[in-house]
Amino acid sequence: MGEKFNLKWNDFHSNVSKSFGLFRNESYLHDVTLVSDDFKHIPAHKLVLSACSEYFRTILQKTNTDSKTILCLDGVSYEDLRTVLDYVYDGEVKVHQEDIERFLNVAQKLKLEGLI
């Protein structure tokens, strides 16, 4: 066997992060729909949700990968769900001081990485 070469993608992390945002905003490859407790629908990606949340990872591992999945999130408002998805897709989110406790409760419920 010959010598092995280590090939590395420059700026890998920033490219992946940028791609998450593009996929989300362009409705590209959505394969799950999240439904808030006020019955509003938000499309998302199973892979992104699973990578960022033990809660989603556990549920999505048990779903049929060939079909589009709908998850109803009882106790999570549309605004909270949008904030969670901002965090998941962008790796950060700005939350008003008066909303921080509610956001952290939702984050704990959904077992979001990096906040628990």
Short mmCIF file of C-alpha atoms in Angstrom, two decimals:
data_model
loop_
_atom_site.label_atom_id
_atom_site.label_comp_id
_atom_site.label_asym_id
_atom_site.label_seq_id
_atom_site.Cartn_x
_atom_site.Cartn_y
_atom_site.Cartn_z
CA MET A 1 0.00 0.00 0.00
CA GLY A 2 1.14 3.48 -0.80
CA GLU A 3 1.23 6.54 1.40
CA LYS A 4 -2.12 7.97 2.59
CA PHE A 5 -2.94 11.61 2.02
CA ASN A 6 -5.19 13.63 4.31
CA LEU A 7 -7.59 15.74 2.23
CA LYS A 8 -9.50 18.38 4.11
CA TRP A 9 -12.40 20.58 2.97
CA ASN A 10 -11.45 24.17 3.74
CA ASP A 11 -14.11 26.01 5.75
CA PHE A 12 -16.16 22.81 6.08
CA HIS A 13 -18.10 24.01 9.14
CA SER A 14 -19.05 27.35 7.64
CA ASN A 15 -20.06 25.69 4.35
CA VAL A 16 -22.30 23.17 6.13
CA SER A 17 -23.84 25.92 8.24
CA LYS A 18 -24.46 28.03 5.15
CA SER A 19 -26.05 25.05 3.38
CA PHE A 20 -28.46 24.45 6.28
CA GLY A 21 -29.73 28.01 5.91
CA LEU A 22 -30.09 27.69 2.14
CA PHE A 23 -32.00 24.42 2.41
CA ARG A 24 -34.36 25.88 4.98
CA ASN A 25 -35.10 29.08 3.11
CA GLU A 26 -35.45 27.51 -0.34
CA SER A 27 -37.86 24.75 0.70
CA TYR A 28 -35.31 22.31 -0.65
CA LEU A 29 -35.57 18.63 0.29
CA HIS A 30 -38.00 19.13 3.17
CA ASP A 31 -39.05 15.72 4.45
CA VAL A 32 -40.83 16.53 7.72
CA THR A 33 -43.52 19.00 8.72
CA LEU A 34 -43.69 20.30 12.26
CA VAL A 35 -47.08 21.39 13.55
CA SER A 36 -47.28 23.82 16.44
CA ASP A 37 -49.98 23.68 19.10
CA ASP A 38 -51.75 26.53 17.28
CA PHE A 39 -51.92 24.30 14.12
CA LYS A 40 -49.38 26.18 11.99
CA HIS A 41 -47.10 24.07 9.80
CA ILE A 42 -43.36 24.53 9.32
CA PRO A 43 -41.37 22.35 6.89
CA ALA A 44 -37.97 21.06 8.04
CA HIS A 45 -35.34 18.41 7.41
CA LYS A 46 -35.10 15.16 9.37
CA LEU A 47 -31.33 15.13 9.15
CA VAL A 48 -30.92 18.62 10.60
CA LEU A 49 -33.45 18.01 13.40
CA SER A 50 -31.88 14.66 14.28
CA ALA A 51 -28.40 16.14 14.39
CA CYS A 52 -29.47 18.83 16.85
CA SER A 53 -32.00 17.13 19.11
CA GLU A 54 -32.15 13.81 20.93
CA TYR A 55 -35.94 14.20 21.02
CA PHE A 56 -36.24 14.43 17.24
CA ARG A 57 -33.55 11.80 16.67
CA THR A 58 -35.44 9.27 18.81
CA ILE A 59 -38.77 9.89 17.08
CA LEU A 60 -37.41 10.10 13.55
CA GLN A 61 -35.39 6.88 13.84
CA LYS A 62 -38.69 5.05 14.23
CA THR A 63 -40.46 6.64 11.23
CA ASN A 64 -40.64 5.41 7.67
CA THR A 65 -37.80 7.07 5.79
CA ASP A 66 -39.63 6.84 2.46
CA SER A 67 -42.55 9.04 3.45
CA LYS A 68 -42.96 12.62 4.52
CA THR A 69 -43.45 12.82 8.27
CA ILE A 70 -45.74 15.13 10.21
CA LEU A 71 -44.90 15.79 13.87
CA CYS A 72 -47.45 17.56 16.08
CA LEU A 73 -45.65 19.33 18.91
CA ASP A 74 -48.11 19.70 21.75
CA GLY A 75 -47.29 22.63 24.01
CA VAL A 76 -45.02 24.37 21.49
CA SER A 77 -46.36 27.55 19.94
CA TYR A 78 -45.62 28.63 16.39
CA GLU A 79 -43.35 31.45 17.59
CA ASP A 80 -41.41 29.11 19.89
CA LEU A 81 -41.07 26.57 17.09
CA ARG A 82 -39.73 29.24 14.72
CA THR A 83 -37.21 30.27 17.36
CA VAL A 84 -36.14 26.65 17.88
CA LEU A 85 -35.66 26.20 14.13
CA ASP A 86 -33.63 29.41 13.95
CA TYR A 87 -31.36 27.93 16.61
CA VAL A 88 -31.17 24.52 14.93
CA TYR A 89 -30.45 25.79 11.42
CA ASP A 90 -28.26 28.78 12.29
CA GLY A 91 -26.58 27.56 15.48
CA GLU A 92 -27.71 30.67 17.33
CA VAL A 93 -30.81 32.68 18.04
CA LYS A 94 -31.72 36.00 19.62
CA VAL A 95 -34.43 35.73 22.27
CA HIS A 96 -36.01 38.61 24.16
CA GLN A 97 -35.33 38.57 27.88
CA GLU A 98 -39.01 38.08 28.71
CA ASP A 99 -39.12 35.00 26.42
CA ILE A 100 -35.88 33.31 27.48
CA GLU A 101 -37.37 31.07 30.17
CA ARG A 102 -40.09 29.81 27.82
CA PHE A 103 -37.54 29.18 25.06
CA LEU A 104 -35.28 27.24 27.43
CA ASN A 105 -38.25 25.14 28.59
CA VAL A 106 -39.07 24.26 24.99
CA ALA A 107 -35.38 23.59 24.30
CA GLN A 108 -35.28 21.24 27.28
CA LYS A 109 -38.46 19.47 26.13
CA LEU A 110 -36.98 18.97 22.67
CA LYS A 111 -33.54 18.09 24.13
CA LEU A 112 -31.69 20.57 21.93
CA GLU A 113 -27.93 20.13 21.79
CA GLY A 114 -25.81 22.87 23.28
CA LEU A 115 -28.48 24.31 25.59
CA ILE A 116 -29.03 21.52 28.06
#
